[in-house]
Coordinates of C-alpha atoms in Angstrom, one line a residue:
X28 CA -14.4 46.7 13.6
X29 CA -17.7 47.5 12.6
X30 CA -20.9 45.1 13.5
X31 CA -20.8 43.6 10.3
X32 CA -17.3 43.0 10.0
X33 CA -17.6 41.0 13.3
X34 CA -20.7 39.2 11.9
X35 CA -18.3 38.2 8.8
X36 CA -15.4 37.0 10.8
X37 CA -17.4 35.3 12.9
X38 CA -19.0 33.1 10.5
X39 CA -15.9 32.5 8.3
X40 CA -14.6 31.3 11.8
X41 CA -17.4 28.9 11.9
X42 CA -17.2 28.0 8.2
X43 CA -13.7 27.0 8.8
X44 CA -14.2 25.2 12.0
X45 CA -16.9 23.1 10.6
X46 CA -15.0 22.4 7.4
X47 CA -12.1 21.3 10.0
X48 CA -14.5 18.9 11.3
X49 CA -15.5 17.8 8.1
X50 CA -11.6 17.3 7.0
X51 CA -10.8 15.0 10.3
X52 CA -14.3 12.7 9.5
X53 CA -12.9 12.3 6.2
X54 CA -9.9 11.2 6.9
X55 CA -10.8 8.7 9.5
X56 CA -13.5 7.2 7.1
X57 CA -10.7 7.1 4.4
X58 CA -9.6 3.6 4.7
X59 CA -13.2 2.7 3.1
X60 CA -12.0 4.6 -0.2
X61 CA -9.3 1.6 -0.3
X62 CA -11.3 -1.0 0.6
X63 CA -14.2 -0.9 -1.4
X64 CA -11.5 -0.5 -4.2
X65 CA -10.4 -3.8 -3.4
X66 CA -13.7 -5.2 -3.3
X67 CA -14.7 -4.3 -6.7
X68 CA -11.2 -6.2 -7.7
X69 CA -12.2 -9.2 -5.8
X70 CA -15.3 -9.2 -7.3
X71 CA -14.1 -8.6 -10.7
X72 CA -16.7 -6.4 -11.4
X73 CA -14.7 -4.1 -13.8
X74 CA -14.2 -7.3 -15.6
X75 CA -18.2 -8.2 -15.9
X76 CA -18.7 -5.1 -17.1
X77 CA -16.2 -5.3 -19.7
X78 CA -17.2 -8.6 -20.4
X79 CA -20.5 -7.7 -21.0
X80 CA -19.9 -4.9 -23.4
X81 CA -21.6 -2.4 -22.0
X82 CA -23.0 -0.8 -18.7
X83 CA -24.7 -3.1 -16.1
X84 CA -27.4 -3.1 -13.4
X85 CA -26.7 -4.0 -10.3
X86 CA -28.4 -7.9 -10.3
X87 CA -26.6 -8.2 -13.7
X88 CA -23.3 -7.8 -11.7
X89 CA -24.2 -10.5 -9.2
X90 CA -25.1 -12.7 -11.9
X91 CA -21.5 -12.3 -13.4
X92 CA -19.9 -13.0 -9.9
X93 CA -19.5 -17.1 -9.9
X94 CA -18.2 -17.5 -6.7
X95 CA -21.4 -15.8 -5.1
X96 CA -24.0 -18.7 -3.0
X97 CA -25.3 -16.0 -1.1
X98 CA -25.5 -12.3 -3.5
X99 CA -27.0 -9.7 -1.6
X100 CA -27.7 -6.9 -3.6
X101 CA -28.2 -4.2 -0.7
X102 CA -24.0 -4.8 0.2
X103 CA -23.3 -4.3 -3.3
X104 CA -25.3 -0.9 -4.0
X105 CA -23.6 0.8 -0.9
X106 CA -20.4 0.1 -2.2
X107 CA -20.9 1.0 -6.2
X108 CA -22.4 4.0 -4.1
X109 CA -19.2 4.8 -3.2
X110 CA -17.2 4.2 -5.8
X111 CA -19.5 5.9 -8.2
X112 CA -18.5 8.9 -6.0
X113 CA -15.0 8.1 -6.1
X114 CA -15.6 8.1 -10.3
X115 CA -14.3 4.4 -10.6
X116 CA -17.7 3.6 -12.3
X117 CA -20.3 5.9 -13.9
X118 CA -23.7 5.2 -13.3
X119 CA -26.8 6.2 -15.6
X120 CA -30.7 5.7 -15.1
X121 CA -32.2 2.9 -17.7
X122 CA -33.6 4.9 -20.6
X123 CA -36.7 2.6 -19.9
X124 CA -36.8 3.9 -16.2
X125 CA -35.5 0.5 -14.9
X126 CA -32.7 -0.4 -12.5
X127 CA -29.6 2.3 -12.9
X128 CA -27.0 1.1 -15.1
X129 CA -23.2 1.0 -13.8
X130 CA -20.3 1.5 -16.6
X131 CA -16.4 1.5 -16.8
X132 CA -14.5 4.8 -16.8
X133 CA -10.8 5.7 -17.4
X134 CA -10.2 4.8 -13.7
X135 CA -12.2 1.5 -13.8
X136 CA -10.2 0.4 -16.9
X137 CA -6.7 0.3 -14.5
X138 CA -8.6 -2.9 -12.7
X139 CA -9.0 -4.9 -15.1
X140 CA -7.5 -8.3 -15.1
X141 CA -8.7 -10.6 -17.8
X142 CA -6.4 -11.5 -20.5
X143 CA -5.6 -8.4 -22.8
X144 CA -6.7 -6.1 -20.2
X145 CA -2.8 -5.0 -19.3
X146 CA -1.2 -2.6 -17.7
X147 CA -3.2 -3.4 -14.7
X148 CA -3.2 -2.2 -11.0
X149 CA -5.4 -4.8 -9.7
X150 CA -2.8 -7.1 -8.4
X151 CA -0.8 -3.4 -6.3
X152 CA -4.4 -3.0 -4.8
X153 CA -4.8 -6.4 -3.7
X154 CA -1.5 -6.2 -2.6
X155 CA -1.3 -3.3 -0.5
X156 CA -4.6 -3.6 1.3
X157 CA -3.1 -7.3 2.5
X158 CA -4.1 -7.6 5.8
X159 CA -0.5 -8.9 6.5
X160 CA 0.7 -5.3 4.6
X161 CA -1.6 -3.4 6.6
X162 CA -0.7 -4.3 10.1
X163 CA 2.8 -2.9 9.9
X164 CA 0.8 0.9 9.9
X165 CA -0.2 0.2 13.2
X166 CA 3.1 1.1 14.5
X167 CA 3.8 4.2 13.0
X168 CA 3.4 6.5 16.0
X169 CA 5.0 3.7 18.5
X170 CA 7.9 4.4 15.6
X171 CA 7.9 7.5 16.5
X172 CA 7.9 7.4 20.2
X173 CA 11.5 4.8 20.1
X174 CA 12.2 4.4 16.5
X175 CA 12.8 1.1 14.5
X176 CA 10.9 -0.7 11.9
X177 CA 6.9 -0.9 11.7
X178 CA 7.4 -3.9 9.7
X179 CA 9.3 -6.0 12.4
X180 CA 7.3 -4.5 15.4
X181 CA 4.4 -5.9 13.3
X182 CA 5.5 -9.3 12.2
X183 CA 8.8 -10.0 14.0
X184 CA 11.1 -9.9 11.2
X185 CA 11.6 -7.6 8.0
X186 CA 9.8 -7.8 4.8
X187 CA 12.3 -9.5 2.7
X188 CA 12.4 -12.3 5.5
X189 CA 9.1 -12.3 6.0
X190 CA 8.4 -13.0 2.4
X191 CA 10.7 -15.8 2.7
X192 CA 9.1 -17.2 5.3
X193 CA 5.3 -16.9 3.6
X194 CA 4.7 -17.9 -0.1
X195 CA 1.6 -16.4 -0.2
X196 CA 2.2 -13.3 0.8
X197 CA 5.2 -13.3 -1.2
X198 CA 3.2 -14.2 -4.4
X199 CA 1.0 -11.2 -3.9
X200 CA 3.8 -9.0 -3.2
X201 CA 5.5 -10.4 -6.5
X202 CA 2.0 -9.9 -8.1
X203 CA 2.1 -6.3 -7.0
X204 CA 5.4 -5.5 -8.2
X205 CA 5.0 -7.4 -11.2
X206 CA 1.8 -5.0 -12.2
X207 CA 4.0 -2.0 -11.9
X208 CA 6.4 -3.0 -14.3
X209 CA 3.9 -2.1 -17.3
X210 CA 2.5 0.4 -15.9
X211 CA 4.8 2.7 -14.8
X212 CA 7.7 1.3 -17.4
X213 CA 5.4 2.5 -20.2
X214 CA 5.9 6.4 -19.1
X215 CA 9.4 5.4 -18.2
X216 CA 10.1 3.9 -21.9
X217 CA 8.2 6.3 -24.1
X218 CA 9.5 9.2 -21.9
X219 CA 13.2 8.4 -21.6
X220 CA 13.2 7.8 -25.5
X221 CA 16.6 7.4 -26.8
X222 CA 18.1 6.7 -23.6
X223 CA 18.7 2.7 -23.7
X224 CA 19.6 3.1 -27.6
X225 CA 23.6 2.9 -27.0
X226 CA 23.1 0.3 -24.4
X227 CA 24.2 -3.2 -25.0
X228 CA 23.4 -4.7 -22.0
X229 CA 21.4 -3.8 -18.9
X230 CA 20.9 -5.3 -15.5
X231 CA 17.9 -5.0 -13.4
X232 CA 18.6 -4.8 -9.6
X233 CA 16.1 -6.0 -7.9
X234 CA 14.0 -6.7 -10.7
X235 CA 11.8 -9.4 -8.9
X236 CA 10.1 -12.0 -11.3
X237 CA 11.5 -10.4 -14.6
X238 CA 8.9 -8.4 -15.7
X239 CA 10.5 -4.8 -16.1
X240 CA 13.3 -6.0 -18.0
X241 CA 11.5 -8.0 -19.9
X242 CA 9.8 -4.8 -21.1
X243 CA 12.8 -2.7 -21.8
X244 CA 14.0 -5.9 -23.9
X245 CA 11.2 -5.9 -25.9
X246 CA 11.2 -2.1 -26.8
X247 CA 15.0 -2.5 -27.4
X248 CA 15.2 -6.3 -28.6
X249 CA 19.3 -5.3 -29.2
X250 CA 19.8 -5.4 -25.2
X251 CA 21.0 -8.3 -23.8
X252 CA 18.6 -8.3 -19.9
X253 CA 19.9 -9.5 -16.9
X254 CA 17.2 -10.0 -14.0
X255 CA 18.7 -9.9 -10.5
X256 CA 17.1 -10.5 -7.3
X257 CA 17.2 -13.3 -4.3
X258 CA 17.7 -16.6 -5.1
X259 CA 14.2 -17.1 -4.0
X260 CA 12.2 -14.1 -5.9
X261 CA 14.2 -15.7 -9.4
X262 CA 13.4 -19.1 -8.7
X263 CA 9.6 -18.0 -9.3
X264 CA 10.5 -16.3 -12.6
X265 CA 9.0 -16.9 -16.0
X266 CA 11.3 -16.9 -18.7
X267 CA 11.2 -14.0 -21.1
X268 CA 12.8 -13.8 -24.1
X269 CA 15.9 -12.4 -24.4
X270 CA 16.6 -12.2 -20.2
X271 CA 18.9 -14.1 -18.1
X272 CA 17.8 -14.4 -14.1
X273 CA 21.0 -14.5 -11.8
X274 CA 20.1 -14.8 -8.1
X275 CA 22.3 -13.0 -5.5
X276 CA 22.5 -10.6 -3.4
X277 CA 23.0 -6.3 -4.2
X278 CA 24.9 -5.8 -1.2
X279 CA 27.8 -8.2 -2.1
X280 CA 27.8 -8.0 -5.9
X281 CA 25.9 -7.0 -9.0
X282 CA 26.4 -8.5 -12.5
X283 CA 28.7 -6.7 -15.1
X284 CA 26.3 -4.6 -17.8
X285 CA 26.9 -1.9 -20.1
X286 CA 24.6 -0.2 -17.3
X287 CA 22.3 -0.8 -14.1
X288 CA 18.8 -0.3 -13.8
X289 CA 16.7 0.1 -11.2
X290 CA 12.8 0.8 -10.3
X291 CA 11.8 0.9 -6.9
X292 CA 14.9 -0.3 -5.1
X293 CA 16.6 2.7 -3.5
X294 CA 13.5 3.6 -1.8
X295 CA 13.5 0.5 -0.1
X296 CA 16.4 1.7 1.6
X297 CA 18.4 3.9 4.4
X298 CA 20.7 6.6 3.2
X299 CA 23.6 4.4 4.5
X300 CA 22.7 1.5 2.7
X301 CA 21.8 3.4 -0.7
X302 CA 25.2 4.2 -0.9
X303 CA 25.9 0.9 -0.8
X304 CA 24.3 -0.3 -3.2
X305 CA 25.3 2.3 -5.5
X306 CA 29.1 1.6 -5.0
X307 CA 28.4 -2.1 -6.4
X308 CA 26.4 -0.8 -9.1
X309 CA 29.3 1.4 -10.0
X310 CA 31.3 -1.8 -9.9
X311 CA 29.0 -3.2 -12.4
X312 CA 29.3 -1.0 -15.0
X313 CA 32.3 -0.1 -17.7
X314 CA 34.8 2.2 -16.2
X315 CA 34.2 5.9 -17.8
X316 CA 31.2 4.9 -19.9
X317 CA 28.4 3.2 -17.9
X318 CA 25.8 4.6 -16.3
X319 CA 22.9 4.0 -13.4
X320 CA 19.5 4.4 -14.5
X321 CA 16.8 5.2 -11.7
X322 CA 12.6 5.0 -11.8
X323 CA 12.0 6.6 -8.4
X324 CA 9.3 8.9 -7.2
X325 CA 10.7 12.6 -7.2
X326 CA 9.2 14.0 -4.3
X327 CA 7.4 17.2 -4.7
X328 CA 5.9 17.9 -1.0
X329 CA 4.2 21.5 -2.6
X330 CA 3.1 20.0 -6.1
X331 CA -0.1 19.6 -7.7
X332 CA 0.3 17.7 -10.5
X333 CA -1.3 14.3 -11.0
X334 CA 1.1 12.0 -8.6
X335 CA 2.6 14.5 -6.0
X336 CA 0.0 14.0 -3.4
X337 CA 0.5 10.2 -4.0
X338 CA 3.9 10.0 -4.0
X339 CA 3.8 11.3 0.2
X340 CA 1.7 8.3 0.5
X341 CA 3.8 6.3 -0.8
X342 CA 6.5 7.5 1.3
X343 CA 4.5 6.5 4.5
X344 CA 4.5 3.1 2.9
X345 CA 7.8 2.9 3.1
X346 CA 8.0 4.2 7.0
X347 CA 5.1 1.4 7.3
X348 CA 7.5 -1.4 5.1
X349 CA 10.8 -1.6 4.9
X350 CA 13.4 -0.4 8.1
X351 CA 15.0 2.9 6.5
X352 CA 13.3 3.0 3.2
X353 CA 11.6 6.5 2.2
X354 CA 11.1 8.8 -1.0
X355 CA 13.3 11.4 -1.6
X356 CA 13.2 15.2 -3.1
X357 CA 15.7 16.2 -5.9
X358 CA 18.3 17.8 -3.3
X359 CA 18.0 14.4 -1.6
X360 CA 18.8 12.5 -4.6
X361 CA 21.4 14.7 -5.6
X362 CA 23.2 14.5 -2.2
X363 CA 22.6 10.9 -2.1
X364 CA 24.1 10.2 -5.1
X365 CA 27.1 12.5 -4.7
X366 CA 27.9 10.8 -1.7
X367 CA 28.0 7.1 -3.3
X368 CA 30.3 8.9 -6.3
X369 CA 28.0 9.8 -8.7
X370 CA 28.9 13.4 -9.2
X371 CA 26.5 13.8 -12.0
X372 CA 23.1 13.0 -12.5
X373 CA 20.0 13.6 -14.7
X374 CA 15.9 14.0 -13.7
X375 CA 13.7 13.0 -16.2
X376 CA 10.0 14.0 -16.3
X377 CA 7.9 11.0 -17.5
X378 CA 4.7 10.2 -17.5
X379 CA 4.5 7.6 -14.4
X380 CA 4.5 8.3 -10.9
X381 CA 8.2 7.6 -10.8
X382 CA 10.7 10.5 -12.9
X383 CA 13.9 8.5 -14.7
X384 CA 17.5 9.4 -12.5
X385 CA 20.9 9.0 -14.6
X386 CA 23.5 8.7 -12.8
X387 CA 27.1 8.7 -14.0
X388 CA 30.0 8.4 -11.7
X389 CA 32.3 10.6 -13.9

C-alpha cells in the first residue's frame, strides 16, 4: 500500500470513528426529540398557530398560551429550535426584518387537538412520554440479565392492573389508544376496501372506549359493532351509534359476530397466550365462513419505507409494557397463526403503520 493509500485509509478510519462518536451523542441526547414534542402539545402551540391563521413569532405564541404567569421567551426559542430542526414547525424571517415567524407543517398538523382538528396524535404523545409509561424502560437491561416484565419491576403489578388501580393514568392510556383509532383505521379502511362489505356483524376485541368500531360502523353503517374490553375500560365508553359495549374478558370468551376484529391486541401478548386468544376468537365466529381480521405492525427489521424503523421502536415498547407482548415479522405471524388453527391468512399493505392480517381457520 502506497503512501497515499495509507493517508486515505487512515482518514476514512477517522471519518468513521468520529461519525461513531457522533452516532452514540445522538442517541443519548434522543430522549429530548420526544420531549420537546410533548411540550409543544402541552403548550398547544400547533393549535395557536392554527388558531391564528397563519405563522407566528415567538411572543405571539406566549400570548396564545393562557395558562402561562410566568412566559419566558428564552425556554421557548431553544425548544422551537429544536423542533424547527426536527421539521415539526417551519420558521421564516419577518419580510419587515422583525422577529422570525414560526408556521405549521404536514408534521405539526398530526398535534392538533382543537375541535375539527382529527385524526390527532397528540393524546399517543402525551401518553407515551407519561412519566408513569416511561419508568418501565428502566428495566430493560435488568430484563435481560433475569427476565420478566419491565412493567411490574417498575410499578409492582402489570399494565392492565395498574390501570385499574390509577384513573388517571388509565384516561391517558385510553386517550392514547383512542387517537389511534382514526388514525391508523383511516389507512386500515380505505386500504382494506371491500373487505367488511359481506360482513354483518363485527366484534372489536379489545377495542377500549369504542372508538375503532365506531369508525368501521360508520364507513359500513350495515354492520352491526360490538365493543369488547374490561368491564372497567367499557364503563368509560361513549355511546356511538350503531355499537353495543359488552364487558368481559378475551381469555374466557368473546361475543358471537359474523367476524373478530382486532387492532393492537396480539402484540400485547406472548406467543402462548396469542393462541389463546385466537382459539376464542375462532369460537366467535360462524363455523366455515367467519373470519379474524388483524391491524398489527408487520415487522420489517431491513426496510426503509416510512414506518419500518418505527415499528422496532414500538416493539421495545412492548418489552418496556406489557409481560410477553412484541411485534412480529410475516413468518412470525404465519407460524403464530397456524399454530392457534388458522391455516390461512392474508397481509394487507395499507397505509398506516399497522398492515391488515386475515385470518381464516379453514
Amino acid at each position: 500500500m502506497g503512501s497515499g493509500e495509507t493517508y486515505a485509509a487512515t482518514q476514512t478510519e477517522e471519518t468513521l470513528t468520529l461519525q461513531g462518536q457522533a452516532d452514540i451523542w445522538k442517541l443519548i441526547y434522543t430522549y429530548g426529540d420526544s420531549m420537546a414534542l410533548k411540550s409543544a402539545v402541552e403548550l398547544r402551540i400547533p393549535d395557536i398557530i392554527r388558531r391564528h391563521g397563519g405563522p407566528l413569532s415567538l411572543t405571539q405564541i406566549l400570548a396564545g398560551i393562557s395558562d402561562a404567569p410566568s412566559p419566558d421567551i428564552t425556554c421557548l426559542a431553544r425548544i422551537m429550535r429544536v423542533l424547527v430542526r426536527n421539521k415539526i414547525f417551519s420558521a421564516q424571517e419577518a419580510s419587515d426584518g422583525g422577529d422570525t415567524l414560526y408556521g405549521l407543517t404536514h408534521s405539526s398538523r398530526w398535534l392538533l387537538t382543537e375541535s375539527g382538528s382529527e385524526p390527532s396524535l397528540a393524546p399517543l404523545v402525551v401518553m407515551e412520554n407519561h412519566p408513569l409509561r416511561m419508568a418501565s424502560w428502566h428495566y430493560l437491561s435488568q430484563c435481560v440479565r433475569e427476565g420478566g416484565s419491565a412493567f411490574v419491576k417498575a410499578h409492582g403489578r402489570d399494565v392492565w392492573e395498574f390501570g385499574l388501580e390509577n384513573p388517571e393514568f388509565n384516561k391517558r392510556f385510553n386517550e392514547g389508544m383512542a387517537c389511534t383509532a382514526k388514525t391508523v383505521m383511516s389507512g386500515v379502511i380505505s386500504g382494506y376496501k371491500d373487505g367488511f362489505d359481506s360482513i354483518g356483524s363485527v366484534v372489536d376485541v379489545g377495542g377500549g372506549t369504542g372508538q375503532t368500531i365506531s369508525e368501521i360502523v360508520k364507513s359500513y353503517p350495515h354492520i352491526k359493532g360490538i365493543n369488547f374490553d374490561l368491564p372497567h375500560v367499557v364503563a368509560a365508553a361513549p355511546k356511538y351509534e350503531g355499537v353495543t359495549h359488552i364487558g368481559g374478558d378475551m381469555f374466557q370468551e368473546i361475543p358471537h359476530a359474523d367476524a373478530v376484529f382486532m387492532k393492537w391486541v396480539l402484540h400485547d401478548w406472548s406467543d402462548e397466550d396469542c393462541v389463546k386468544i385466537l382459539n376464542k376468537c375462532k369460537k366467535a365466529i360462524p363455523e366455515g365462513r367467519g373470519k379474524v381480521i388483524i391491524a398489527e405492525i408487520v415487522l420489517k427489521p431491513e426496510g426503509q419505507g416510512f414506518f419500518d424503523y418505527t415499528g422496532l421502536l414500538v416493539d421495545l415498547a412492548m418489552l418496556a409494557t406489557c409481560n410477553g407482548g412484541r411485534e412480529r415479522t410475516e413468518p412470525e405471524w404465519k407460524k403464530l397463526l397456524q399454530e392457534a388453527g388458522f391455516p390461512r391468512s392474508n397481509i394487507i399493505t395499507v397505509n398506516a403503520l399497522t398492515s391488515v392480517i386475515e385470518a381464516y381457520p379453514i
